[in-house]
XYZ file of C-alpha atoms in Angstrom:
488
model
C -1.542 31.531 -22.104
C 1.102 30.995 -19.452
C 3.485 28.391 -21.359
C 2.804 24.657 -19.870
C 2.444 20.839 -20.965
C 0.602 17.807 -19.025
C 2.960 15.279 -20.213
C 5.275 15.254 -17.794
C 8.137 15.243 -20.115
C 10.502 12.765 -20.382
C 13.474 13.767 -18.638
C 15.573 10.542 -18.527
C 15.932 7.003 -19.262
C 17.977 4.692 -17.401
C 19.283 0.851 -18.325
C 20.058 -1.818 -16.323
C 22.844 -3.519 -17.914
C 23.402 -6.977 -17.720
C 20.786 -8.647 -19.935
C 18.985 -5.730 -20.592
C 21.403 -3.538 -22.592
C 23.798 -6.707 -23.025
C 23.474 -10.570 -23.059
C 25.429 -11.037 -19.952
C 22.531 -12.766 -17.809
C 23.366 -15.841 -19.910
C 27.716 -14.956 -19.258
C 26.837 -14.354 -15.605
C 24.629 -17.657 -15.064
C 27.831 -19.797 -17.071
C 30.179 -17.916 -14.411
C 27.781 -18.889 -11.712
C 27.811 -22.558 -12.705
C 31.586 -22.608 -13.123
C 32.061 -21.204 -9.744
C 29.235 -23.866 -8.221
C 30.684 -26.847 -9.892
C 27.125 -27.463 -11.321
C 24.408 -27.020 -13.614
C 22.301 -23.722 -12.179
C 18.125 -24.826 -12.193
C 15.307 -22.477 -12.741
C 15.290 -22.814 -8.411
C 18.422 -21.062 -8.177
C 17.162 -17.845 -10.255
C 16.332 -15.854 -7.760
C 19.330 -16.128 -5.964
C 21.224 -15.212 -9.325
C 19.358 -13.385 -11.514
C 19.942 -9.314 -11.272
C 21.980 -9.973 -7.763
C 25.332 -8.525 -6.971
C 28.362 -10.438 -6.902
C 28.236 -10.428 -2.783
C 24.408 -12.076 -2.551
C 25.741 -14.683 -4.756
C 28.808 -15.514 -3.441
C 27.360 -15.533 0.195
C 24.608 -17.996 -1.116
C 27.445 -20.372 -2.521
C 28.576 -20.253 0.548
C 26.213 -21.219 2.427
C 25.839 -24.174 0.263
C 29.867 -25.644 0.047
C 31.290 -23.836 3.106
C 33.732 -22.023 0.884
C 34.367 -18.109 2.241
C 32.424 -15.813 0.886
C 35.419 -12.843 -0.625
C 37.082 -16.149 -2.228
C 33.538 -16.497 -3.714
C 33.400 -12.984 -5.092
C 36.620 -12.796 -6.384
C 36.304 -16.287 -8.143
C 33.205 -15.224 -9.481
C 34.153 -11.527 -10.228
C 37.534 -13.431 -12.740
C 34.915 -15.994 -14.305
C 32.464 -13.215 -15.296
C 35.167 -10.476 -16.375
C 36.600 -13.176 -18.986
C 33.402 -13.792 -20.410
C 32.130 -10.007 -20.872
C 36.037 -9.365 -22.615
C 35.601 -12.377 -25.128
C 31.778 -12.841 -25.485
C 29.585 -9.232 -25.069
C 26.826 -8.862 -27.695
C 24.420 -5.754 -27.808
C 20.566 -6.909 -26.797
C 18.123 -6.618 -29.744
C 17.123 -3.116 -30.295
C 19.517 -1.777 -27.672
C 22.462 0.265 -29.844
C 19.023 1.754 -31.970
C 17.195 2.739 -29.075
C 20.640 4.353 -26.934
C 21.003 6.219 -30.279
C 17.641 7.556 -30.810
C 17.501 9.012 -27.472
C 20.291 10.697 -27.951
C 19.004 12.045 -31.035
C 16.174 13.261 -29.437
C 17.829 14.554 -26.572
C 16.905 12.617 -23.700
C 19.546 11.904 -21.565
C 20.324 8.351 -20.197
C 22.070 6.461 -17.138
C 23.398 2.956 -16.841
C 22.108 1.517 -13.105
C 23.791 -1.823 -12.471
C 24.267 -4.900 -10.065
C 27.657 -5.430 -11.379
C 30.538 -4.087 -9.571
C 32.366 -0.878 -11.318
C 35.345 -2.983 -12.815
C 32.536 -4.836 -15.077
C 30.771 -2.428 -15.767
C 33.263 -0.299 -17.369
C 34.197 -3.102 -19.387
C 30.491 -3.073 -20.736
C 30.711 0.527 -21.368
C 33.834 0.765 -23.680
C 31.816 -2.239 -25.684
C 28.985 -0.003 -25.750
C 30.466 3.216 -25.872
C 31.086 5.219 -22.848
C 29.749 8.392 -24.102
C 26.511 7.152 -24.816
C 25.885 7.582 -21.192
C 25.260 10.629 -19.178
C 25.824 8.747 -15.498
C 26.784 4.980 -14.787
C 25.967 3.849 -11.279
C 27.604 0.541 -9.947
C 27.402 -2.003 -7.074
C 30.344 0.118 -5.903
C 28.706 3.812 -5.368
C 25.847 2.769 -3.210
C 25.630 1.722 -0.416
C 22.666 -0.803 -0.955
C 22.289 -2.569 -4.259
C 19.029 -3.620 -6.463
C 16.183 -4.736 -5.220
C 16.238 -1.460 -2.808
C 15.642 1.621 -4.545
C 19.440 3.406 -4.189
C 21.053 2.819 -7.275
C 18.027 4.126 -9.062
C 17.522 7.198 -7.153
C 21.663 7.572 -6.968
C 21.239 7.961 -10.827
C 18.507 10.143 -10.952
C 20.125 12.738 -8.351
C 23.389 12.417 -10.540
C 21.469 13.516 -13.435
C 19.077 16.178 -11.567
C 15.955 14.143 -12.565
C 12.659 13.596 -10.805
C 12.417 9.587 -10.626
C 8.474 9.708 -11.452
C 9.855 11.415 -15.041
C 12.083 8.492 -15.756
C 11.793 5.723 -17.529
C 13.875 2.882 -16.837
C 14.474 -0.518 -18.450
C 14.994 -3.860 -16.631
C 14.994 -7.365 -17.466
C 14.895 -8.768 -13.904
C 12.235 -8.803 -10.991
C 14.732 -7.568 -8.765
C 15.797 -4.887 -11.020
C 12.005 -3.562 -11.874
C 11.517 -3.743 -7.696
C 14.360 -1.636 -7.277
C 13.135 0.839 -10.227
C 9.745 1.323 -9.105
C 10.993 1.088 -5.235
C 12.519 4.555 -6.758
C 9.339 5.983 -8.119
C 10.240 5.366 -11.872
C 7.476 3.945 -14.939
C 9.290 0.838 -15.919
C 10.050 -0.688 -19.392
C 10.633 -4.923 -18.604
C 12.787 -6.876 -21.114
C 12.618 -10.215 -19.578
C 16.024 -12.261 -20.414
C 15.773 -15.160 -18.730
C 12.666 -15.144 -16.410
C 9.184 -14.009 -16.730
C 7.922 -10.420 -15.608
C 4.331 -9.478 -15.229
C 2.937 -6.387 -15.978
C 1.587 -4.355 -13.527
C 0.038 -0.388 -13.075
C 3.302 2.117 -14.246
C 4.841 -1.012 -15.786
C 5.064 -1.958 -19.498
C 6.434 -5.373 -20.207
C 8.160 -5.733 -24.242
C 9.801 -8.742 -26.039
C 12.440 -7.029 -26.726
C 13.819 -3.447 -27.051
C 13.771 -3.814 -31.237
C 11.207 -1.035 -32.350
C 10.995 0.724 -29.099
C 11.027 4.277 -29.631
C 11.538 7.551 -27.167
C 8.319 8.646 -27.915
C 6.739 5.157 -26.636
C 8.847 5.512 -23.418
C 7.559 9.194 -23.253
C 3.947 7.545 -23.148
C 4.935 5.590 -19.924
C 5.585 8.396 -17.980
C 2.143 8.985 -15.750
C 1.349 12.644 -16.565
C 1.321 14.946 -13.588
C -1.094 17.416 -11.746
C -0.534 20.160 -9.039
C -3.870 20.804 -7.432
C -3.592 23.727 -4.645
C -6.625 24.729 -2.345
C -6.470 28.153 -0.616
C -8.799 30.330 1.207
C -8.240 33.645 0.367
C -9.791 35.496 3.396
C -12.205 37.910 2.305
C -10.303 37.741 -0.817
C -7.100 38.721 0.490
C -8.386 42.282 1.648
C -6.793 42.393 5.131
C -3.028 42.760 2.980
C -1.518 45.031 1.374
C -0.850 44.510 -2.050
C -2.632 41.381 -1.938
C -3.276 40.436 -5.406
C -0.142 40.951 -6.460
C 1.075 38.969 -3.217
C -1.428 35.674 -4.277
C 0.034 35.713 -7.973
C 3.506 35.093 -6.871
C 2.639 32.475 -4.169
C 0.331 30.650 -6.764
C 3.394 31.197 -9.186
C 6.344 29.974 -6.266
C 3.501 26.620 -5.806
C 4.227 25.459 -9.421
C -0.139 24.937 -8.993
C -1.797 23.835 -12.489
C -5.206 24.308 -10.955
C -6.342 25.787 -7.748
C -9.758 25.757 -5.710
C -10.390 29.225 -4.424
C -12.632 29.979 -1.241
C -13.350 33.710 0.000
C -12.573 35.164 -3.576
C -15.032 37.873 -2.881
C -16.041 38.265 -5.980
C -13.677 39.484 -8.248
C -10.532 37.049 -7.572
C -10.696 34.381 -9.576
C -10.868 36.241 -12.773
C -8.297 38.825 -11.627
C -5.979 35.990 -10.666
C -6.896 34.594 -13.808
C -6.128 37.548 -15.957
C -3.117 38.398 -14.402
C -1.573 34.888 -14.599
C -2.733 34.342 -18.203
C -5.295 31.333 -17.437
C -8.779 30.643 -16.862
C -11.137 30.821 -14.983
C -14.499 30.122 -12.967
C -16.543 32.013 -10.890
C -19.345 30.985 -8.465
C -20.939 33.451 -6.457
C -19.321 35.617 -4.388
C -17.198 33.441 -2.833
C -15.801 30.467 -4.905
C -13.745 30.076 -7.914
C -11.436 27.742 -9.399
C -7.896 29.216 -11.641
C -6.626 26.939 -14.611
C -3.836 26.296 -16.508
C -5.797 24.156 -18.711
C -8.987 25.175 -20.510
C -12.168 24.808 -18.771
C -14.323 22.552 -20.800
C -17.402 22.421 -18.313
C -18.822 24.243 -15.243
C -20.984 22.522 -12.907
C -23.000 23.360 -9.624
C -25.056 25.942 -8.701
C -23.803 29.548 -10.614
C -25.264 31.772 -7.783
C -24.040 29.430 -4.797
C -23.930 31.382 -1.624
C -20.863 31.642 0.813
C -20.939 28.534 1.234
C -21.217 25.290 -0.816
C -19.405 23.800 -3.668
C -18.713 24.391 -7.689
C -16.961 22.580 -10.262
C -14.866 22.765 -13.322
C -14.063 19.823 -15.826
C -10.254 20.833 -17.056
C -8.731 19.066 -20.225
C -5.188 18.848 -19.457
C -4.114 17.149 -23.240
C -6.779 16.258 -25.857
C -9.065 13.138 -24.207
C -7.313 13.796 -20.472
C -9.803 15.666 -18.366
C -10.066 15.945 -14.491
C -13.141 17.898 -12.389
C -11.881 20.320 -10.000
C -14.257 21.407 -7.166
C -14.111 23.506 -4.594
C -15.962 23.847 -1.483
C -16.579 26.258 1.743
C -18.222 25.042 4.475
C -19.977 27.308 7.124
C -17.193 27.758 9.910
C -19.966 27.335 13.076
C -20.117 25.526 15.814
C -15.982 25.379 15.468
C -15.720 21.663 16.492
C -11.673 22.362 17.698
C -13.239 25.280 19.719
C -15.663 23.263 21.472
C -13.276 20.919 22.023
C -10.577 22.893 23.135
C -13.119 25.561 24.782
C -16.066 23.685 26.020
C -14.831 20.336 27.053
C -17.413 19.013 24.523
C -17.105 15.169 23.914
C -17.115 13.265 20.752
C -21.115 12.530 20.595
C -21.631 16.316 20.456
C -19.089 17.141 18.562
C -20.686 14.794 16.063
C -24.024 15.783 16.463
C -22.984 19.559 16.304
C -21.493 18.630 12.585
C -25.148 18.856 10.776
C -24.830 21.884 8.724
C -21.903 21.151 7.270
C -22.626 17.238 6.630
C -25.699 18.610 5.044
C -23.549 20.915 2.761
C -20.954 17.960 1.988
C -23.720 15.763 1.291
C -25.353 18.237 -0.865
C -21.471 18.486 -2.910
C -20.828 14.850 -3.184
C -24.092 14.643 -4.828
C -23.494 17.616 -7.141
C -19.974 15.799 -8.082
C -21.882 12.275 -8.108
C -24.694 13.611 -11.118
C -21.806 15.242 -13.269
C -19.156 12.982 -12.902
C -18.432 10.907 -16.048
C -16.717 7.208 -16.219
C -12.719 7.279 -16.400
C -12.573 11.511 -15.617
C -10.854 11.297 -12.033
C -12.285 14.149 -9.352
C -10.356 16.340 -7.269
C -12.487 18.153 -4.226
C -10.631 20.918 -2.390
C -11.727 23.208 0.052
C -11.752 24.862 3.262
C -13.694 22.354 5.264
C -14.232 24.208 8.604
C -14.214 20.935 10.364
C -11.422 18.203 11.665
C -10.462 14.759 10.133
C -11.559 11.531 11.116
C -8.046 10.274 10.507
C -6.499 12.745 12.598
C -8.539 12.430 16.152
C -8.747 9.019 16.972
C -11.494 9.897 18.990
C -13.720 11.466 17.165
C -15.370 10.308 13.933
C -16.009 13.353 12.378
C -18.728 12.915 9.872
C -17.745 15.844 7.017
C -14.518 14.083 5.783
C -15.772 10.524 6.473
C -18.916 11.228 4.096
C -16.100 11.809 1.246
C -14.096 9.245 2.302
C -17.529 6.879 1.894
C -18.245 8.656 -1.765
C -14.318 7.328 -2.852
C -12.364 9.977 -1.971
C -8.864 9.976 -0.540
C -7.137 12.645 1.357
C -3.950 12.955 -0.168
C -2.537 14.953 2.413
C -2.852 11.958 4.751
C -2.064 9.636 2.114
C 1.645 11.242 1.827
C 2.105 11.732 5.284
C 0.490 8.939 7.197
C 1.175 10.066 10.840
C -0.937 12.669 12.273
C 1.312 13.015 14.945
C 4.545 13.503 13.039
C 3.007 15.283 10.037
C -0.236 17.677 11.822
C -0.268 19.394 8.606
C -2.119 22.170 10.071
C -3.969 24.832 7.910
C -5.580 26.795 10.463
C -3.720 29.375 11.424
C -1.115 30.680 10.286
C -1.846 33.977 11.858
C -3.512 32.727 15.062
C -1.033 31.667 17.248
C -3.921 32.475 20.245
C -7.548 33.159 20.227
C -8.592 36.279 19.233
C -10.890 36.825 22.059
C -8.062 38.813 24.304
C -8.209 36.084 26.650
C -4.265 34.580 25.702
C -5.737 31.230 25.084
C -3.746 29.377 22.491
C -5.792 28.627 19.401
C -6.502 25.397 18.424
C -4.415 24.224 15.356
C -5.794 22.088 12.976
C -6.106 20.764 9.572
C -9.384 22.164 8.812
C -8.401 22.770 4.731
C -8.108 19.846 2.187
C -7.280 18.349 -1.546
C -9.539 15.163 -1.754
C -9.158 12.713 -4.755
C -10.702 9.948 -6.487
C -8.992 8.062 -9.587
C -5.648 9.843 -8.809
C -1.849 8.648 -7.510
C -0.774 10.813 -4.821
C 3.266 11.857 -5.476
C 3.160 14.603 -3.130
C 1.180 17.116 -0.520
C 2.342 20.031 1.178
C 0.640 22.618 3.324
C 2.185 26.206 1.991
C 2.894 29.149 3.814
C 5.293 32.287 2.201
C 7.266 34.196 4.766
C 6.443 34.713 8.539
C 3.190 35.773 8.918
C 3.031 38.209 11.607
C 0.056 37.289 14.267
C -3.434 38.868 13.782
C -4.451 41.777 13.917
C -0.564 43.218 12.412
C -0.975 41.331 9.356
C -0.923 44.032 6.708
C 1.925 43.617 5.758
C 2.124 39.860 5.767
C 4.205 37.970 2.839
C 1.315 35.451 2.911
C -2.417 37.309 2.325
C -4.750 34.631 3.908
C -5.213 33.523 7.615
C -5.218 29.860 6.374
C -2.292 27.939 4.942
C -2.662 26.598 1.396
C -2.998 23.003 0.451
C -0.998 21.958 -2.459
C -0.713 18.278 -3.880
C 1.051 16.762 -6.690
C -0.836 14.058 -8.728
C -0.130 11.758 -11.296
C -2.976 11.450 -13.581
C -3.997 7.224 -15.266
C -1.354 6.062 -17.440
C -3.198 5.315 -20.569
């Protein structure tokens, strides 16, 4: 088998600093008072608590009328002498920086604090226990937006949603999860709620890598592509589908058009496995296939299923549909001037044949396995004509499924995301016409967290009927979306 892990693995971990690696959220609220002139209230923690020197100087000022730099600097010289005379290591911290790097893992500091404090901190803690510090000072926005985060994880050539990161603060865990990192909360001196991707601890004593591994959400790559007549119109087709399935990073991918024979030759030649339904559909694993459901012999069109276990007691149901390609709704549109009540009504068959796959999916579907539906569609979105309420998606939509391609780009205008056709830049009548483009091809969900969608194309296909020597071997663009599976 091709050589490949669900877990996400744990590629970093980043620390705030001030009370969560070091007791300086008690230094920095004495410095605070000092600079005030009075005793700091639980009402004044948000306007302290994780905040750069700047947000709290200007709100000082705003109280006494003082300026704000004199502010800063005051409250820069207060803090400094405190962190020199009175740093101590947070419970658990020195132990957990240590087994990381035993393990491996790198790790960041991400800070409020301006660079001249924090490098104070770090020769207490030891500078080299840290891959990448970033500071007030190398962003250009601070905590609670999601820069100094995502500054860190660039530094370190990270994905954010494979981080970890550790925060004692409100505004600190905003600013992580603003970045798209799981999030480890320490409170110091305020409460923290947990929340989804969010794991909320004591203290860091006993925490281990392996238990910060855990909070990373696994991930998924789920790719739908029509093969056309499985891929026959191309030279050296197969060969051509193995290294765009490859070049997608897919786990799993719903197959339409496989006549016959592609799924388990794409299968075999990739090292994973497989299902076959009929002579057109199929669905290619990573992961072993631990079910099959649907109809066996379905005919060109319809819908099958797999149930994939991605670790031991993860699994996810991967179907794929076809639906028959006429009456063309973007052709009678485009065409025959048709308007939206016929272009409804004309959507029968294929309603029938969604209806008919949501029910499949309903009867084998089993309580906490999310469901991914893919498929080439043959119809238009609801959320992409604001005229037209086209029935096929809005059935799955009203069964609990999302469209993740819509879900990561919201705009229909900005983001078409068109799937048909790559090849088809007019209508192959010989009348010139342009061809309608649409997004006719889809990777539904249901119990999922979209990270990511794409449409995929390799190359520049030339126009039909010169394709054989295309990059790409379909006349449909592929579909390929990034999940993150329940963090357990």
């Amino acid at each position: 088998m091709t050589p490949h892990t669900l877990a996400r693995p744990l590629q970093a971990v980043l620390f705030d600093m001030d009370g969560t690696l070091v007791d300086t959220e008690r230094l920095w609220w004495e410095a605070v008072e000092q600079v005030a002139g009075r005793p700091l209230t639980e009402a004044d923690q948000p306007e302290v608590l994780g905040r750069p020197v700047e947000h709290t100087a200007a709100w000082l000022g705003t109280a006494d009328g003082r300026p704000e730099a004199d502010l800063a600097a005051e409250l820069h010289r207060e803090f400094a002498v405190r962190v020199r005379t009175g740093i101590v290591p947070r419970p658990g911290a020195l132990a957990l920086l240590d087994a990381l790097s035993d393990s491996g893992i790198p790790t960041a500091l991400v800070t409020a604090s301006p660079r001249a404090v924090a490098d104070v901190v770090l020769d207490a803690l030891g500078a080299g226990r840290f891959a990448v510090s970033v500071t007030a000072d190398d962003t250009d926005r601070t905590k609670p937006a999601p820069d100094p985060y995502l500054a860190a994880c660039t530094a370190l050539g990270v994905d954010p949603a494979a981080c970890v990161a550790v925060e004692d603060t409100e505004t600190g865990v905003a600013s992580a999860e603003a970045a798209g990192c799981a999030v480890l909360a320490v409170p110091s001196l305020a409460p923290i709620d947990a929340a989804p991707g969010r794991t909320v601890r004591d203290s860091l004593a006993g925490v281990t890598p392996q238990e910060l591994g855990d909070m990373v959400a696994p991930g998924l790559r789920v790719m739908s592509w029509n093969l056309w007549l499985g891929g026959s119109k191309v030279d050296d087709h197969r060969a051509k589908q193995v290294k765009a399935v490859l070049e997608s990073g897919a786990d799993v991918v719903g197959l339409q058009e496989t006549a016959g024979t592609a799924a388990r030759e794409l299968a075999e030649a990739l090292g994973w496995h497989h299902h076959r339904a009929g002579e057109n559909l199929g669905v290619i694993s990573r992961y072993p296939i631990t079910a099959r459901f649907g109809d066996p012999d379905v005919g060109f069109y319809g819908a099958a299923g797999v149930r994939i276990e991605v670790a031991p007691g993860r699994e996810v149901d991967v179907w794929t549909a076809h639906l028959h390609y006429t009456p063309y709704g973007p052709y009678e549109a485009a065409f025959d001037g048709l308007g939206a009540g016929e272009l409804i009504a004309h959507e029968d068959v294929r309603l029938s044949q969604m209806r008919d796959a949501l029910r499949r999916i309903a009867q084998s579907s089993a309580d906490g396995v999310p469901v991914v539906l893919v498929g080439d569609f043959n119809c238009p979105s609801h959320l992409d004509w604001p005229d037209v309420a086209w029935p096929v998606t809005e059935a799955a939509a009203q069964a609990g499924f999302a469209d993740s391609y819509r879900q990561a780009h919201p705009d229909p205008v900005a983001e078409p995301g068109h799937t048909w056709s790559p090849i088809h830049p007019v209508h192959e009548d010989g009348s010139g016409r342009p061809e309608p483009q649409d997004r006719i091809d889809y990777v539904l969900h249901r119990g999922l967290t979209v990270r990511d969608a794409r449409t995929l194309v390799t190359g520049i296909p030339r126009p039909w009927p010169d394709v054989a020597g295309n990059d790409w071997p379909s006349d449909h663009a592929a579909v390929v979306t990034t999940f993150a599976l329940p963090v357990k």
